[in-house]
Amino acid sequence: HCDKDAIQLLKLMNASRWQILYHLKIPTALTYFYAGLRVSVSYAFISAVVSEWLGGFEGLGVFMIRAKKAFDYDTMFAIIILVSAISLISMELVKRSEKKFIKWKYLKLVASVLFLIQRSPGMIDPSYIILSSLSSLITLEHTYNSLI
């Protein structure tokens, strides 16, 4: 999904194949990788519990079904909360990993907020800054992706 013009520009600058891979193709691929990882992590634990409901012999899903049949709703809801907590923790780990490996994505948000504050200091409502920075982030990301 790399822009052919960006590849051509790097070739004109005498970039090697490895430099093109490292500076252009891998960063572009990482954005798609983390988008897929965020979706898959959010569904992974829920899917595991549901599959244990349907055909498992042990695990949290089976334990939840047994608690339900025994009318032990405290245990059942504790398992639901545990599965939710595990899912949220794994999503947070993916988010932190993404911030570590794709720093420029989060720097754009900071840059757009600072630009808005610098543009008219003291005259902007904080909610306007947040909404404008989000729209600027979307615009900047679209522009950046069109360049790559």
PDB file of C-alpha atoms in Angstrom:
ATOM      1  CA  HIS A   1       0.000   0.000   0.000  1.00  0.00           C
ATOM      2  CA  CYS A   2       2.975   2.317  -0.344  1.00  0.00           C
ATOM      3  CA  ASP A   3       2.587   5.253  -2.650  1.00  0.00           C
ATOM      4  CA  LYS A   4       4.484   4.682  -5.874  1.00  0.00           C
ATOM      5  CA  ASP A   5       5.534   8.343  -5.963  1.00  0.00           C
ATOM      6  CA  ALA A   6       7.130   8.070  -2.522  1.00  0.00           C
ATOM      7  CA  ILE A   7       9.043   4.982  -3.625  1.00  0.00           C
ATOM      8  CA  GLN A   8      10.130   6.772  -6.776  1.00  0.00           C
ATOM      9  CA  LEU A   9      11.241   9.790  -4.739  1.00  0.00           C
ATOM     10  CA  LEU A  10      13.386   7.607  -2.498  1.00  0.00           C
ATOM     11  CA  LYS A  11      14.886   5.901  -5.541  1.00  0.00           C
ATOM     12  CA  LEU A  12      15.743   9.308  -7.016  1.00  0.00           C
ATOM     13  CA  MET A  13      17.505  10.103  -3.749  1.00  0.00           C
ATOM     14  CA  ASN A  14      19.637   6.963  -4.282  1.00  0.00           C
ATOM     15  CA  ALA A  15      18.013   5.008  -1.468  1.00  0.00           C
ATOM     16  CA  SER A  16      18.811   1.322  -1.420  1.00  0.00           C
ATOM     17  CA  ARG A  17      16.124  -1.372  -1.344  1.00  0.00           C
ATOM     18  CA  TRP A  18      16.773  -1.838   2.386  1.00  0.00           C
ATOM     19  CA  GLN A  19      16.408   1.886   3.065  1.00  0.00           C
ATOM     20  CA  ILE A  20      13.107   1.961   1.184  1.00  0.00           C
ATOM     21  CA  LEU A  21      11.958  -1.055   3.159  1.00  0.00           C
ATOM     22  CA  TYR A  22      13.040   0.390   6.509  1.00  0.00           C
ATOM     23  CA  HIS A  23      11.924   3.999   6.043  1.00  0.00           C
ATOM     24  CA  LEU A  24       8.785   3.589   3.949  1.00  0.00           C
ATOM     25  CA  LYS A  25       7.349   0.112   3.645  1.00  0.00           C
ATOM     26  CA  ILE A  26       7.681  -1.118   7.226  1.00  0.00           C
ATOM     27  CA  PRO A  27       6.168   2.029   8.818  1.00  0.00           C
ATOM     28  CA  THR A  28       3.283   1.851   6.358  1.00  0.00           C
ATOM     29  CA  ALA A  29       2.740  -1.834   7.084  1.00  0.00           C
ATOM     30  CA  LEU A  30       2.862  -1.265  10.853  1.00  0.00           C
ATOM     31  CA  THR A  31      -0.215   0.953  10.776  1.00  0.00           C
ATOM     32  CA  TYR A  32      -2.214  -1.802   9.095  1.00  0.00           C
ATOM     33  CA  PHE A  33      -0.706  -4.450  11.368  1.00  0.00           C
ATOM     34  CA  TYR A  34      -1.745  -2.605  14.526  1.00  0.00           C
ATOM     35  CA  ALA A  35      -5.223  -1.891  13.169  1.00  0.00           C
ATOM     36  CA  GLY A  36      -5.744  -5.620  12.667  1.00  0.00           C
ATOM     37  CA  LEU A  37      -4.139  -6.462  16.005  1.00  0.00           C
ATOM     38  CA  ARG A  38      -6.467  -4.094  17.898  1.00  0.00           C
ATOM     39  CA  VAL A  39      -9.511  -5.760  16.353  1.00  0.00           C
ATOM     40  CA  SER A  40      -8.285  -9.308  16.863  1.00  0.00           C
ATOM     41  CA  VAL A  41      -7.212  -8.777  20.492  1.00  0.00           C
ATOM     42  CA  SER A  42     -10.595  -7.330  21.372  1.00  0.00           C
ATOM     43  CA  TYR A  43     -12.357 -10.458  20.112  1.00  0.00           C
ATOM     44  CA  ALA A  44      -9.828 -13.138  21.084  1.00  0.00           C
ATOM     45  CA  PHE A  45     -10.783 -13.724  24.720  1.00  0.00           C
ATOM     46  CA  ILE A  46     -14.505 -13.424  24.131  1.00  0.00           C
ATOM     47  CA  SER A  47     -14.244 -15.973  21.315  1.00  0.00           C
ATOM     48  CA  ALA A  48     -12.293 -18.344  23.549  1.00  0.00           C
ATOM     49  CA  VAL A  49     -14.962 -18.205  26.258  1.00  0.00           C
ATOM     50  CA  VAL A  50     -17.793 -18.701  23.748  1.00  0.00           C
ATOM     51  CA  SER A  51     -16.006 -21.687  22.190  1.00  0.00           C
ATOM     52  CA  GLU A  52     -15.611 -23.176  25.678  1.00  0.00           C
ATOM     53  CA  TRP A  53     -19.372 -22.744  26.175  1.00  0.00           C
ATOM     54  CA  LEU A  54     -20.082 -24.667  23.012  1.00  0.00           C
ATOM     55  CA  GLY A  55     -17.724 -27.590  23.295  1.00  0.00           C
ATOM     56  CA  GLY A  56     -15.116 -27.273  25.981  1.00  0.00           C
ATOM     57  CA  PHE A  57     -14.498 -29.463  29.008  1.00  0.00           C
ATOM     58  CA  GLU A  58     -12.493 -26.970  31.042  1.00  0.00           C
ATOM     59  CA  GLY A  59     -11.788 -23.246  31.103  1.00  0.00           C
ATOM     60  CA  LEU A  60     -13.573 -20.082  32.112  1.00  0.00           C
ATOM     61  CA  GLY A  61     -16.486 -20.675  29.732  1.00  0.00           C
ATOM     62  CA  VAL A  62     -17.231 -24.111  31.176  1.00  0.00           C
ATOM     63  CA  PHE A  63     -16.809 -22.763  34.703  1.00  0.00           C
ATOM     64  CA  MET A  64     -19.259 -19.977  33.876  1.00  0.00           C
ATOM     65  CA  ILE A  65     -21.858 -22.459  32.557  1.00  0.00           C
ATOM     66  CA  ARG A  66     -21.479 -24.599  35.684  1.00  0.00           C
ATOM     67  CA  ALA A  67     -21.912 -21.519  37.888  1.00  0.00           C
ATOM     68  CA  LYS A  68     -25.018 -20.540  35.929  1.00  0.00           C
ATOM     69  CA  LYS A  69     -26.562 -24.000  36.282  1.00  0.00           C
ATOM     70  CA  ALA A  70     -25.837 -23.937  40.017  1.00  0.00           C
ATOM     71  CA  PHE A  71     -27.492 -20.488  40.278  1.00  0.00           C
ATOM     72  CA  ASP A  72     -24.169 -19.119  41.511  1.00  0.00           C
ATOM     73  CA  TYR A  73     -24.536 -15.762  39.799  1.00  0.00           C
ATOM     74  CA  ASP A  74     -21.829 -14.089  41.862  1.00  0.00           C
ATOM     75  CA  THR A  75     -19.235 -16.463  40.428  1.00  0.00           C
ATOM     76  CA  MET A  76     -20.676 -16.144  36.936  1.00  0.00           C
ATOM     77  CA  PHE A  77     -20.436 -12.342  36.961  1.00  0.00           C
ATOM     78  CA  ALA A  78     -16.961 -12.537  38.527  1.00  0.00           C
ATOM     79  CA  ILE A  79     -15.863 -14.630  35.534  1.00  0.00           C
ATOM     80  CA  ILE A  80     -17.424 -12.109  33.145  1.00  0.00           C
ATOM     81  CA  ILE A  81     -15.548  -9.307  34.886  1.00  0.00           C
ATOM     82  CA  LEU A  82     -12.315 -11.347  34.790  1.00  0.00           C
ATOM     83  CA  VAL A  83     -12.623 -12.000  31.057  1.00  0.00           C
ATOM     84  CA  SER A  84     -13.375  -8.314  30.468  1.00  0.00           C
ATOM     85  CA  ALA A  85     -10.361  -7.286  32.559  1.00  0.00           C
ATOM     86  CA  ILE A  86      -8.060  -9.665  30.676  1.00  0.00           C
ATOM     87  CA  SER A  87      -9.364  -8.295  27.389  1.00  0.00           C
ATOM     88  CA  LEU A  88      -8.886  -4.673  28.488  1.00  0.00           C
ATOM     89  CA  ILE A  89      -5.366  -5.371  29.743  1.00  0.00           C
ATOM     90  CA  SER A  90      -4.402  -7.012  26.465  1.00  0.00           C
ATOM     91  CA  MET A  91      -5.850  -4.072  24.522  1.00  0.00           C
ATOM     92  CA  GLU A  92      -3.812  -1.683  26.684  1.00  0.00           C
ATOM     93  CA  LEU A  93      -0.659  -3.711  25.967  1.00  0.00           C
ATOM     94  CA  VAL A  94      -1.329  -3.434  22.234  1.00  0.00           C
ATOM     95  CA  LYS A  95      -1.898   0.310  22.603  1.00  0.00           C
ATOM     96  CA  ARG A  96       1.390   0.769  24.483  1.00  0.00           C
ATOM     97  CA  SER A  97       3.225  -1.343  21.940  1.00  0.00           C
ATOM     98  CA  GLU A  98       1.737   0.761  19.155  1.00  0.00           C
ATOM     99  CA  LYS A  99       2.823   3.971  20.879  1.00  0.00           C
ATOM    100  CA  LYS A 100       6.343   2.586  21.173  1.00  0.00           C
ATOM    101  CA  PHE A 101       6.707   1.436  17.575  1.00  0.00           C
ATOM    102  CA  ILE A 102       4.597   4.081  15.780  1.00  0.00           C
ATOM    103  CA  LYS A 103       5.568   7.246  17.641  1.00  0.00           C
ATOM    104  CA  TRP A 104       4.849   9.589  14.737  1.00  0.00           C
ATOM    105  CA  LYS A 105       1.139   8.726  14.822  1.00  0.00           C
ATOM    106  CA  TYR A 106       0.759  10.143  18.318  1.00  0.00           C
ATOM    107  CA  LEU A 107       3.125  13.048  17.737  1.00  0.00           C
ATOM    108  CA  LYS A 108       0.780  14.339  15.029  1.00  0.00           C
ATOM    109  CA  LEU A 109      -2.004  14.742  17.582  1.00  0.00           C
ATOM    110  CA  VAL A 110       0.251  16.753  19.891  1.00  0.00           C
ATOM    111  CA  ALA A 111       1.464  18.874  16.979  1.00  0.00           C
ATOM    112  CA  SER A 112      -2.059  19.685  15.844  1.00  0.00           C
ATOM    113  CA  VAL A 113      -3.125  20.680  19.380  1.00  0.00           C
ATOM    114  CA  LEU A 114      -0.057  22.901  19.786  1.00  0.00           C
ATOM    115  CA  PHE A 115      -0.743  24.472  16.402  1.00  0.00           C
ATOM    116  CA  LEU A 116      -4.291  25.373  17.428  1.00  0.00           C
ATOM    117  CA  ILE A 117      -3.151  26.821  20.757  1.00  0.00           C
ATOM    118  CA  GLN A 118      -0.404  28.848  19.105  1.00  0.00           C
ATOM    119  CA  ARG A 119      -2.779  30.094  16.424  1.00  0.00           C
ATOM    120  CA  SER A 120      -5.028  31.964  18.844  1.00  0.00           C
ATOM    121  CA  PRO A 121      -3.845  31.780  22.459  1.00  0.00           C
ATOM    122  CA  GLY A 122      -6.434  32.313  25.169  1.00  0.00           C
ATOM    123  CA  MET A 123      -9.347  32.484  22.744  1.00  0.00           C
ATOM    124  CA  ILE A 124     -10.093  28.816  22.201  1.00  0.00           C
ATOM    125  CA  ASP A 125     -12.376  26.705  24.315  1.00  0.00           C
ATOM    126  CA  PRO A 126     -10.670  23.419  25.383  1.00  0.00           C
ATOM    127  CA  SER A 127     -13.495  21.346  23.892  1.00  0.00           C
ATOM    128  CA  TYR A 128     -12.918  23.106  20.575  1.00  0.00           C
ATOM    129  CA  ILE A 129      -9.223  22.201  20.804  1.00  0.00           C
ATOM    130  CA  ILE A 130     -10.036  18.543  21.344  1.00  0.00           C
ATOM    131  CA  LEU A 131     -12.548  18.368  18.492  1.00  0.00           C
ATOM    132  CA  SER A 132     -10.335  20.351  16.135  1.00  0.00           C
ATOM    133  CA  SER A 133      -7.276  18.304  16.995  1.00  0.00           C
ATOM    134  CA  LEU A 134      -9.157  15.084  16.268  1.00  0.00           C
ATOM    135  CA  SER A 135     -10.315  16.396  12.915  1.00  0.00           C
ATOM    136  CA  SER A 136      -6.790  17.658  12.214  1.00  0.00           C
ATOM    137  CA  LEU A 137      -5.398  14.273  13.142  1.00  0.00           C
ATOM    138  CA  ILE A 138      -7.725  12.566  10.695  1.00  0.00           C
ATOM    139  CA  THR A 139      -6.779  15.064   7.986  1.00  0.00           C
ATOM    140  CA  LEU A 140      -3.063  14.758   8.738  1.00  0.00           C
ATOM    141  CA  GLU A 141      -3.214  10.978   8.767  1.00  0.00           C
ATOM    142  CA  HIS A 142      -5.089  10.943   5.475  1.00  0.00           C
ATOM    143  CA  THR A 143      -2.518  13.331   3.985  1.00  0.00           C
ATOM    144  CA  TYR A 144       0.369  11.292   5.343  1.00  0.00           C
ATOM    145  CA  ASN A 145      -1.123   8.038   4.046  1.00  0.00           C
ATOM    146  CA  SER A 146      -1.632   9.593   0.640  1.00  0.00           C
ATOM    147  CA  LEU A 147       2.044  10.594   0.635  1.00  0.00           C
ATOM    148  CA  ILE A 148       3.187   7.082   1.501  1.00  0.00           C
TER     149      ILE A 148
END
